[in-house]
Coordinates of C-alpha atoms in Angstrom, one line a residue:
M185 CA 0.2 -0.3 0.3
I186 CA 3.1 2.4 0.8
W187 CA 3.9 1.6 -2.8
H188 CA 0.8 2.4 -4.1
A189 CA 0.5 6.0 -2.5
F190 CA 3.5 7.2 -4.1
S191 CA 3.2 5.8 -7.2
M192 CA 0.0 6.6 -9.3
P193 CA -1.4 7.1 -11.5
N194 CA -0.7 3.6 -12.7
G195 CA 0.8 3.6 -16.6
Y196 CA 2.8 7.0 -16.4
S197 CA 6.2 8.0 -15.5
Q198 CA 5.1 9.4 -11.9
R199 CA 5.0 5.8 -11.0
E200 CA 8.9 5.2 -11.4
A201 CA 9.4 9.0 -9.4
Y202 CA 11.5 7.0 -7.0
I203 CA 10.3 8.2 -3.9
I204 CA 10.7 5.3 -2.0
L205 CA 14.2 4.6 -3.2
L206 CA 14.8 7.7 -2.2
V207 CA 13.6 7.6 1.2
L208 CA 15.5 4.3 1.7
V209 CA 18.7 6.1 0.2
T210 CA 17.9 8.4 3.2
I211 CA 17.6 5.9 5.8
G212 CA 20.6 4.0 4.8
Y213 CA 22.9 7.4 4.6
I214 CA 21.6 8.1 8.1
G215 CA 22.3 4.9 9.3
S216 CA 25.7 4.8 7.8
T217 CA 26.6 8.3 9.6
Y218 CA 26.4 6.4 13.1
V219 CA 29.1 3.7 12.0
S220 CA 32.0 5.5 13.2
S221 CA 33.7 2.1 13.5
G222 CA 33.3 -1.3 12.7
Y223 CA 32.8 -0.8 8.8
I224 CA 33.4 -4.0 8.3
N225 CA 30.6 -5.7 10.1
F226 CA 28.6 -2.7 8.4
I227 CA 29.8 -4.3 4.6
I228 CA 29.5 -8.2 5.7
A229 CA 25.5 -7.2 6.5
G230 CA 24.9 -5.3 3.3
I231 CA 26.5 -8.3 1.4
I232 CA 24.4 -10.9 3.4
W233 CA 21.3 -8.5 2.4
S234 CA 22.0 -8.1 -1.3
L235 CA 22.9 -12.4 -1.3
I236 CA 19.4 -12.8 0.2
S237 CA 17.1 -10.1 -2.1
I238 CA 19.0 -12.3 -4.7
F239 CA 18.0 -15.4 -4.1
I240 CA 14.5 -14.0 -3.4
T241 CA 13.9 -12.8 -6.5
Y242 CA 16.0 -14.8 -8.7
R243 CA 16.5 -18.1 -7.2
W244 CA 19.0 -20.1 -9.0
N245 CA 18.3 -18.4 -12.3
F246 CA 20.9 -15.4 -11.8
L247 CA 23.9 -16.3 -14.0
S248 CA 21.6 -16.2 -17.3
N249 CA 20.4 -12.8 -16.2
Q250 CA 21.7 -9.8 -17.9
Q251 CA 20.0 -7.4 -15.2
L252 CA 21.3 -9.0 -12.3
L253 CA 25.1 -9.6 -13.2
V254 CA 24.8 -5.6 -13.6
D255 CA 23.5 -5.2 -10.0
I256 CA 25.9 -7.3 -8.7
L257 CA 28.9 -5.4 -10.7
L258 CA 27.4 -2.6 -9.0
I259 CA 27.2 -4.0 -5.4
I260 CA 31.2 -4.7 -5.6
I261 CA 31.2 -1.1 -6.6
E262 CA 29.5 0.0 -3.6
I263 CA 31.6 -2.2 -1.2
L264 CA 34.7 -0.5 -2.6
A265 CA 33.1 2.7 -2.2
I266 CA 32.4 2.3 1.2
I267 CA 35.9 1.0 2.0
L268 CA 37.4 3.9 0.1
M269 CA 35.2 6.2 2.4
Y270 CA 35.8 4.9 5.7
K271 CA 39.6 4.4 5.1
K272 CA 40.0 8.2 3.1
S273 CA 37.4 10.2 3.6
K274 CA 33.7 10.4 3.9
K275 CA 33.3 13.1 1.1
Y276 CA 33.3 9.6 -1.1
I277 CA 29.8 9.3 -0.1
W278 CA 28.9 11.2 -3.3
L279 CA 29.8 8.2 -5.3
F280 CA 27.0 6.5 -4.3
L281 CA 25.1 9.3 -5.8
F282 CA 26.5 8.6 -9.2
I283 CA 25.9 4.7 -8.6
I284 CA 22.5 4.8 -8.1
L285 CA 22.0 6.9 -11.2
G286 CA 23.5 4.7 -13.3
E287 CA 21.6 1.8 -12.3
I288 CA 18.5 3.7 -12.7
G289 CA 19.5 4.5 -16.2
F290 CA 20.5 1.1 -17.1
S291 CA 17.0 -0.6 -15.4
Y292 CA 14.4 2.0 -15.8
Y293 CA 15.4 4.1 -19.0
P294 CA 14.6 1.1 -21.7
R295 CA 11.3 0.9 -19.6
E296 CA 10.5 4.7 -19.6
N297 CA 11.5 4.9 -23.3
A298 CA 9.0 2.4 -24.4
I299 CA 5.9 4.1 -22.4
A300 CA 6.7 7.4 -23.7
Q301 CA 7.4 6.0 -27.4
T302 CA 3.9 3.9 -27.2
S303 CA 1.8 6.4 -25.2
I304 CA -0.6 8.8 -26.8
P305 CA 0.9 11.8 -28.5
M306 CA 0.7 14.8 -26.4
D307 CA -1.1 17.2 -28.6
S308 CA -3.6 14.5 -28.5
Y309 CA -3.7 13.8 -24.9
I310 CA -4.3 17.4 -23.7
K311 CA -6.8 18.1 -26.7
L312 CA -8.8 15.2 -24.9
I313 CA -8.1 16.4 -21.5
E314 CA -9.5 19.7 -22.7
V315 CA -12.6 18.7 -24.4
N316 CA -13.6 16.4 -21.9
Q317 CA -13.4 19.2 -19.0
N318 CA -15.8 21.1 -21.0
V319 CA -17.9 18.5 -21.3
L320 CA -17.7 17.8 -17.8
T321 CA -18.5 21.5 -16.9
K322 CA -21.6 21.4 -19.1
L323 CA -22.8 18.4 -16.8
N324 CA -22.1 19.8 -13.4
K325 CA -23.5 23.2 -14.4
N326 CA -26.7 21.6 -15.3
D327 CA -26.9 18.5 -13.1
H328 CA -25.6 19.2 -9.4
S329 CA -26.9 16.0 -8.3
F330 CA -24.4 13.5 -7.4
H331 CA -24.1 11.0 -10.3
R332 CA -21.6 8.8 -12.0
I333 CA -20.0 8.8 -15.8
G334 CA -18.4 6.4 -17.8
S335 CA -17.1 6.5 -20.8
T336 CA -16.5 4.6 -24.0
I337 CA -13.1 5.1 -24.1
Q338 CA -10.0 4.6 -21.9
L339 CA -6.6 6.2 -21.8
N340 CA -5.4 4.3 -18.7
E341 CA -6.3 2.6 -15.8
N342 CA -7.2 5.7 -13.9
D343 CA -9.4 7.2 -16.1
P344 CA -11.5 9.1 -13.5
L345 CA -8.5 10.1 -11.2
M346 CA -7.2 12.0 -14.9
Y347 CA -10.6 13.1 -15.9
G348 CA -11.7 14.6 -12.5
Y349 CA -15.1 13.1 -12.7
D350 CA -17.1 10.3 -10.6
G351 CA -16.9 7.4 -12.6
L352 CA -17.1 3.5 -12.7
S353 CA -14.2 3.3 -15.6
T354 CA -11.5 1.7 -13.9
Y355 CA -10.1 -0.8 -11.5
V356 CA -7.4 0.5 -9.2
S357 CA -5.3 -2.1 -7.0
Q358 CA -5.7 0.1 -3.9
Q359 CA -9.9 -0.9 -3.5
S360 CA -10.7 -4.0 -1.6
K361 CA -10.9 -7.2 -3.1
E362 CA -14.3 -7.4 -1.9
S363 CA -15.5 -4.5 -4.1
T364 CA -13.8 -5.6 -7.0
N365 CA -15.5 -9.2 -6.9
Y366 CA -18.9 -7.3 -6.4
L367 CA -18.5 -5.3 -9.5
S368 CA -17.2 -8.0 -11.2
A369 CA -20.3 -10.2 -10.3
L370 CA -22.6 -7.2 -11.6
G371 CA -21.3 -7.4 -14.9
Y372 CA -18.6 -5.1 -15.0
Y373 CA -15.1 -6.3 -15.8
Q374 CA -14.0 -9.3 -15.3
K375 CA -10.7 -10.5 -13.5
H376 CA -8.9 -12.5 -16.4
S377 CA -5.5 -10.1 -16.0
W378 CA -5.0 -6.7 -14.8
I379 CA -5.7 -5.3 -18.5
R380 CA -9.4 -7.1 -18.2
W381 CA -9.8 -5.5 -14.7
S382 CA -9.9 -1.9 -15.9
S383 CA -12.1 -1.0 -18.6
F384 CA -15.1 0.2 -18.1
N385 CA -16.9 -2.1 -20.9
N386 CA -19.7 0.7 -21.2
G387 CA -21.2 -0.8 -17.7
S388 CA -23.0 -3.5 -17.1
T389 CA -27.2 -4.3 -17.6
A390 CA -29.1 -1.1 -17.8
A391 CA -30.7 -2.1 -14.1
V392 CA -27.0 -2.7 -12.8
N393 CA -25.8 0.7 -14.2
R394 CA -29.2 2.3 -13.0
I395 CA -29.0 0.9 -9.0
L396 CA -25.4 2.1 -8.8
G397 CA -26.5 5.7 -10.0
L398 CA -24.3 5.7 -13.6
K399 CA -26.5 8.5 -15.5
Y400 CA -24.1 9.8 -18.0
V401 CA -22.0 7.9 -21.0
I402 CA -19.5 10.4 -22.8
A403 CA -18.8 9.1 -25.9
P404 CA -16.4 10.8 -28.6
K405 CA -17.5 11.1 -32.1
N406 CA -14.3 13.2 -33.4
K407 CA -12.6 10.5 -35.4
N408 CA -9.3 12.4 -35.3
L409 CA -9.3 12.5 -31.6
L410 CA -10.4 9.0 -31.5
D411 CA -7.8 7.8 -33.8
A412 CA -5.0 9.8 -31.3
T413 CA -6.8 7.9 -28.4
I414 CA -6.0 4.4 -29.9
S415 CA -2.8 5.2 -31.1
G416 CA -1.9 4.9 -27.6
K417 CA -0.8 1.2 -27.6
S418 CA 0.8 1.1 -24.0
M419 CA -2.9 1.2 -22.4
S420 CA -6.5 -0.6 -23.2
T421 CA -7.9 2.3 -25.1
S422 CA -11.4 0.9 -26.8
D423 CA -14.0 2.4 -28.5
S424 CA -17.6 0.7 -28.3
A425 CA -21.3 1.4 -28.7
P426 CA -22.4 2.7 -25.4
N427 CA -24.6 0.5 -23.2
F428 CA -27.4 3.0 -22.5
P429 CA -30.3 1.6 -23.4
K430 CA -33.1 4.3 -24.9
G431 CA -30.6 7.2 -23.5
I432 CA -31.1 10.5 -24.4
K433 CA -27.9 11.9 -26.9
E434 CA -26.7 15.7 -26.2
N435 CA -24.5 16.9 -28.7
S436 CA -21.4 18.7 -27.8
D437 CA -18.6 19.6 -30.7
D438 CA -16.2 16.8 -29.8
F439 CA -18.5 14.1 -28.0
N440 CA -21.9 12.8 -27.7
I441 CA -23.5 12.5 -23.8
Y442 CA -26.2 10.1 -23.2
K443 CA -28.3 10.6 -20.8
D444 CA -30.5 7.8 -18.5
K445 CA -33.1 9.4 -16.7
G446 CA -33.9 6.3 -14.7
A447 CA -30.4 6.2 -13.1
L448 CA -31.5 5.5 -9.2
P449 CA -30.2 8.6 -7.0
I450 CA -26.9 7.3 -4.0
V451 CA -30.2 6.9 -1.8
F452 CA -32.8 4.7 -2.5
K453 CA -35.2 2.4 -1.2
I454 CA -35.0 -1.4 -0.7
E455 CA -37.2 -4.4 0.2
N456 CA -36.8 -5.6 3.9
T457 CA -35.3 -9.1 2.2
A458 CA -32.3 -7.2 0.2
K459 CA -29.9 -8.0 3.4
N460 CA -30.2 -11.5 2.2
V461 CA -28.8 -10.9 -0.7
V462 CA -25.3 -12.9 -1.2
V463 CA -23.3 -12.4 -4.5
N464 CA -20.4 -14.7 -5.0
Y465 CA -18.1 -14.2 -7.8
N466 CA -17.0 -16.6 -10.3
P467 CA -16.6 -15.7 -14.3
V468 CA -17.9 -18.8 -15.4
D469 CA -21.0 -18.5 -13.7
N470 CA -24.6 -17.2 -15.5
P471 CA -24.1 -13.6 -14.2
F472 CA -27.9 -13.3 -15.2
L473 CA -29.3 -15.8 -12.5
K474 CA -27.4 -14.2 -10.0
L475 CA -28.7 -10.6 -11.2
N476 CA -32.4 -12.3 -10.8
S477 CA -31.8 -12.6 -7.4
L478 CA -30.7 -9.9 -6.5
F479 CA -33.5 -7.8 -8.0
L480 CA -35.9 -10.5 -6.4
Q481 CA -34.6 -10.1 -3.2
G482 CA -33.8 -6.3 -3.4
F483 CA -36.9 -4.9 -4.4
G484 CA -39.6 -7.6 -5.4
I485 CA -38.9 -7.7 -9.1
S486 CA -39.2 -11.3 -10.6
N487 CA -37.9 -12.3 -13.7
M488 CA -35.7 -9.0 -14.4
Y489 CA -34.0 -11.4 -17.0
Q490 CA -35.2 -14.3 -19.2
E491 CA -32.4 -16.2 -20.8
V492 CA -32.6 -16.7 -24.7
K493 CA -31.6 -19.8 -26.1
S494 CA -29.5 -19.6 -29.0
S495 CA -28.2 -22.1 -31.9
L496 CA -24.5 -21.9 -33.6
I497 CA -25.1 -21.9 -37.1
K498 CA -21.2 -21.2 -38.1
Q499 CA -17.9 -21.6 -36.8
N500 CA -14.7 -21.7 -37.8
E501 CA -11.2 -21.1 -36.0
V502 CA -11.6 -17.6 -35.4
S503 CA -15.5 -16.4 -35.2
K504 CA -18.6 -18.2 -34.2
E505 CA -22.1 -17.0 -35.1
Y506 CA -25.4 -17.7 -33.6
V507 CA -29.0 -16.9 -33.8
I508 CA -31.4 -16.1 -30.8
D509 CA -35.1 -15.4 -30.4
V510 CA -36.0 -12.8 -28.6
V511 CA -38.4 -14.2 -26.1
S512 CA -39.7 -10.4 -25.0
D513 CA -39.8 -6.8 -25.3
G514 CA -36.4 -5.2 -23.8
N515 CA -32.8 -4.7 -23.9
V516 CA -30.4 -8.3 -25.0
Y517 CA -27.3 -8.7 -23.6
C518 CA -24.8 -11.8 -23.9
Y519 CA -22.1 -12.7 -21.7
L520 CA -18.7 -15.0 -21.8
P521 CA -18.3 -17.4 -19.0
I522 CA -14.2 -17.4 -19.2
D523 CA -12.5 -19.4 -16.4
Q524 CA -10.5 -16.6 -14.5
N525 CA -7.0 -18.7 -15.2
I526 CA -7.6 -18.0 -19.0
V527 CA -6.3 -14.8 -20.0
T528 CA -7.4 -13.6 -23.5
E529 CA -5.2 -10.3 -24.3
S530 CA -7.1 -9.6 -27.7
S531 CA -10.3 -8.2 -27.6
I532 CA -13.3 -10.0 -28.6
K533 CA -15.2 -8.5 -31.6
V534 CA -19.1 -8.7 -30.9
S535 CA -21.5 -7.9 -33.9
V536 CA -25.0 -8.1 -34.3
N537 CA -26.9 -8.9 -37.8
T538 CA -23.4 -8.0 -39.5
Y539 CA -23.6 -4.4 -37.6
N540 CA -20.2 -4.5 -35.4
N541 CA -21.4 -2.6 -32.6
N542 CA -18.9 -3.7 -29.8
V543 CA -15.5 -4.0 -29.8
W544 CA -14.5 -4.6 -26.4
G545 CA -17.0 -7.5 -25.7
E546 CA -14.5 -9.6 -23.5
N547 CA -15.2 -7.7 -20.7
G548 CA -17.9 -8.3 -18.9
I549 CA -21.8 -8.2 -20.0
V550 CA -22.2 -7.4 -23.4
Y551 CA -25.1 -5.0 -24.6
L552 CA -26.3 -6.0 -27.5
G553 CA -29.1 -3.7 -28.3
P554 CA -32.9 -3.0 -27.7
Y555 CA -35.4 -5.5 -29.5
K556 CA -39.1 -6.5 -29.7
K557 CA -40.2 -9.9 -29.0
G558 CA -40.2 -12.4 -31.9
I559 CA -37.3 -11.0 -33.6
K560 CA -34.5 -13.0 -34.7
I561 CA -30.9 -11.8 -34.2
H562 CA -27.7 -13.0 -35.5
V563 CA -24.9 -12.9 -33.3
N564 CA -21.1 -13.1 -34.4
Y565 CA -18.2 -13.0 -31.9
E566 CA -14.4 -13.1 -33.2
S567 CA -11.8 -14.0 -30.8
K568 CA -8.8 -16.4 -31.6
D569 CA -8.6 -17.2 -27.5
T570 CA -12.1 -18.4 -26.7
Q571 CA -13.4 -20.6 -29.4
S572 CA -14.5 -23.3 -26.9
I573 CA -16.5 -20.9 -25.1
N574 CA -20.3 -20.6 -25.5
P575 CA -21.8 -17.5 -24.4
V576 CA -24.9 -16.9 -22.1
F577 CA -28.0 -14.3 -24.1
A578 CA -30.6 -13.0 -22.1
V579 CA -33.1 -10.0 -22.1
E580 CA -33.9 -7.4 -19.9
H581 CA -37.7 -7.5 -19.4
E582 CA -38.6 -3.7 -20.3
G583 CA -41.5 -3.5 -17.7
S584 CA -39.6 -4.9 -15.2
L585 CA -36.8 -2.2 -15.7
L586 CA -39.6 0.2 -15.3
E587 CA -40.4 -1.1 -11.7
L588 CA -36.8 0.4 -10.5
N589 CA -38.5 3.9 -10.4
K590 CA -40.5 3.6 -7.5
F591 CA -38.0 3.0 -5.1
R592 CA -36.5 6.9 -5.6
K593 CA -39.5 8.5 -3.7
G594 CA -39.2 9.5 -0.5
I595 CA -35.9 10.8 -0.6
A596 CA -34.9 14.5 -0.8
D597 CA -32.1 16.8 -0.7
I598 CA -29.4 14.5 -0.8
K599 CA -25.9 16.0 -0.8
V600 CA -22.7 14.4 -0.9
N601 CA -19.2 16.4 0.5
G602 CA -16.6 14.5 0.7
D603 CA -17.1 11.8 3.5
L604 CA -20.2 13.1 4.6
I605 CA -23.6 11.9 2.9
S606 CA -26.7 13.6 3.8
F607 CA -30.5 13.6 3.0
D608 CA -34.1 14.2 4.4
K609 CA -36.4 11.1 4.8
K610 CA -39.6 11.8 3.8
T611 CA -41.5 8.3 4.7
E612 CA -41.2 6.0 7.5
D613 CA -40.0 3.3 5.2
T614 CA -37.2 1.7 7.3
N615 CA -35.0 0.2 4.4
L616 CA -32.5 2.6 2.8
A617 CA -29.7 1.8 0.2
I618 CA -26.5 4.0 -0.4
S619 CA -24.6 3.0 -3.3
V620 CA -21.0 3.2 -1.8
P621 CA -19.2 -0.4 -0.6
Y622 CA -20.1 -1.4 2.2
D623 CA -17.6 -0.6 5.4
S624 CA -18.0 -0.9 9.2
A625 CA -16.1 2.6 9.2
W626 CA -19.2 4.0 8.3
T627 CA -21.5 5.7 10.9
A628 CA -25.1 7.2 10.4
E629 CA -27.4 9.1 12.6
I630 CA -31.1 10.3 12.0
N631 CA -32.3 13.6 13.8
G632 CA -28.7 13.6 15.8
K633 CA -29.7 9.9 16.9
P634 CA -27.3 7.3 15.9
E635 CA -28.4 4.3 13.9
Q636 CA -26.7 1.0 13.0
T637 CA -25.4 0.3 9.5
Y638 CA -25.5 -2.9 7.4
K639 CA -24.8 -4.7 4.4
T640 CA -27.1 -5.1 1.7
L641 CA -27.8 -5.9 -2.0
G642 CA -24.8 -8.2 -1.7
G643 CA -22.2 -5.3 -1.2
L644 CA -23.7 -2.1 -0.4
L645 CA -24.3 0.2 2.5
E646 CA -27.6 0.0 4.5
I647 CA -29.3 1.9 7.4
R648 CA -32.9 0.9 8.7
V649 CA -34.6 3.9 10.3
I650 CA -38.4 4.1 11.1
E651 CA -38.6 7.6 11.0
K652 CA -38.6 10.8 9.2
G653 CA -36.3 13.3 9.3
K654 CA -32.2 14.5 8.5
V655 CA -30.2 11.4 7.9
N656 CA -26.3 12.2 8.3
L657 CA -24.0 9.4 7.1
K658 CA -20.0 9.6 7.9
Y659 CA -16.8 7.8 6.8
N660 CA -14.5 7.4 9.6
V661 CA -11.0 6.4 8.3
P662 CA -10.0 3.6 10.4
G663 CA -6.5 4.0 12.3
L664 CA -6.7 7.7 11.2
R665 CA -6.5 9.2 14.5
V666 CA -4.0 6.5 15.8
S667 CA -1.2 7.0 12.6
I668 CA -1.4 10.6 12.9
I669 CA -0.2 10.4 16.9
I670 CA 2.1 7.8 15.9
S671 CA 3.5 10.2 12.6
T672 CA 3.6 13.0 15.4
I673 CA 5.6 11.0 18.0
S674 CA 7.9 10.2 15.3
V675 CA 8.7 13.5 13.9
I676 CA 9.4 14.8 17.1
L677 CA 11.5 12.1 17.9
L678 CA 13.9 12.5 15.0
C679 CA 14.2 16.4 15.5
L680 CA 15.1 15.3 19.1
C681 CA 17.7 12.7 17.8
L682 CA 19.1 15.2 15.1
V683 CA 19.5 18.3 17.7
L684 CA 20.9 15.6 20.2
K685 CA 23.3 14.9 17.6
R686 CA 24.5 18.1 16.5
N687 CA 25.2 18.9 19.7
S688 CA 27.3 16.3 20.5

């Protein structure tokens, strides 16, 4: 976690900023100044530590590793520098600076150069950020409610961090395993490799997107801008048809903005049985069965998804074609149940009725479009890695989707400010869900009186209250107060040691 705290965003040279290396070198230097005699023991300890590190990192294959042989040579030079420093003068400590710079140049320059050569061109990156900010400014000006945003393209694994919006378009390794598994089980990114963890893939189903407050999707329409983003080969940039059924399109100069008026606010009502929802993640399971159970127990909506039978009519080495009969009006989806140990680095192209409407379909539930009952559609997916995998198809019932609207009533004046969520409860309903991951560090009050929080819908936060009034939810970072105290004491002791050393 320390590494991640100093090394974000992922995929950029800032991650190789050597801040931790600088801290360790500084600690080593301060420690070496206390060694006024017995430097041989100091050297021996360094050699032993280096050998242990070599064994842990490379085992017995180190003689065939060019990088390691150079590291060993540098260690020998460092030992000679230490001997020279203690035999002659401590001014030779500056030799270590050149050794470290040489190691950085040898070990990291090729990697950083490769990233620089394959990243999006700077002018295109600046242009994309500028036009994105224009879109976000427009959205925030016209909509002051808390909402989440998706994007059909991806520059890196931290898009919301770079673009400055509350999104669902990323996986970051700081978040808990429970949150990652929960979102994957709901049909978002699937955990088959770190690349596959990261892509938003235009969301899950319309119903899942709505309970998580996904209100907007931004899709670029400027071809030059889009081509520039795709040219960055170091990141999994993609461009897919927005999974926003019957969304309202708002135009800007460079983007289409899709709005879903059915998205639920961050606080919404749920059924008493929502606490019984269990969501276990397994990428080979049928996600539509899990979602049916979630919406039945959480909202009392039965048969949100109806599985659609399919027939394989054509297959070759790189593609499969299926024909399916739509059994009811609604949004049609497919999902590829791929074992987590199978890594597919190539994208899976999905097309419907010869029209290519999704080019990043391997990453979760794939939206095929809205169709009427009785329509036959042909679905073709291409992938050289997954020809043994049979997709699962399902239709999201149009009427069931509309039933979610009634769960937004009774909540007003919702405000989100950092670690505080507040709202007015206008009814006496007892069960409310908050679309943030459950964490025991959340505390709740209604009209100034403390209330218990719970886990609901398999992974979200719930509060149960039987009265009307003002509700406040606050997140208290676990261990923050203790860490502040420890850090303060440590800084005081460090300053005291430095003063005593100078006086002596």
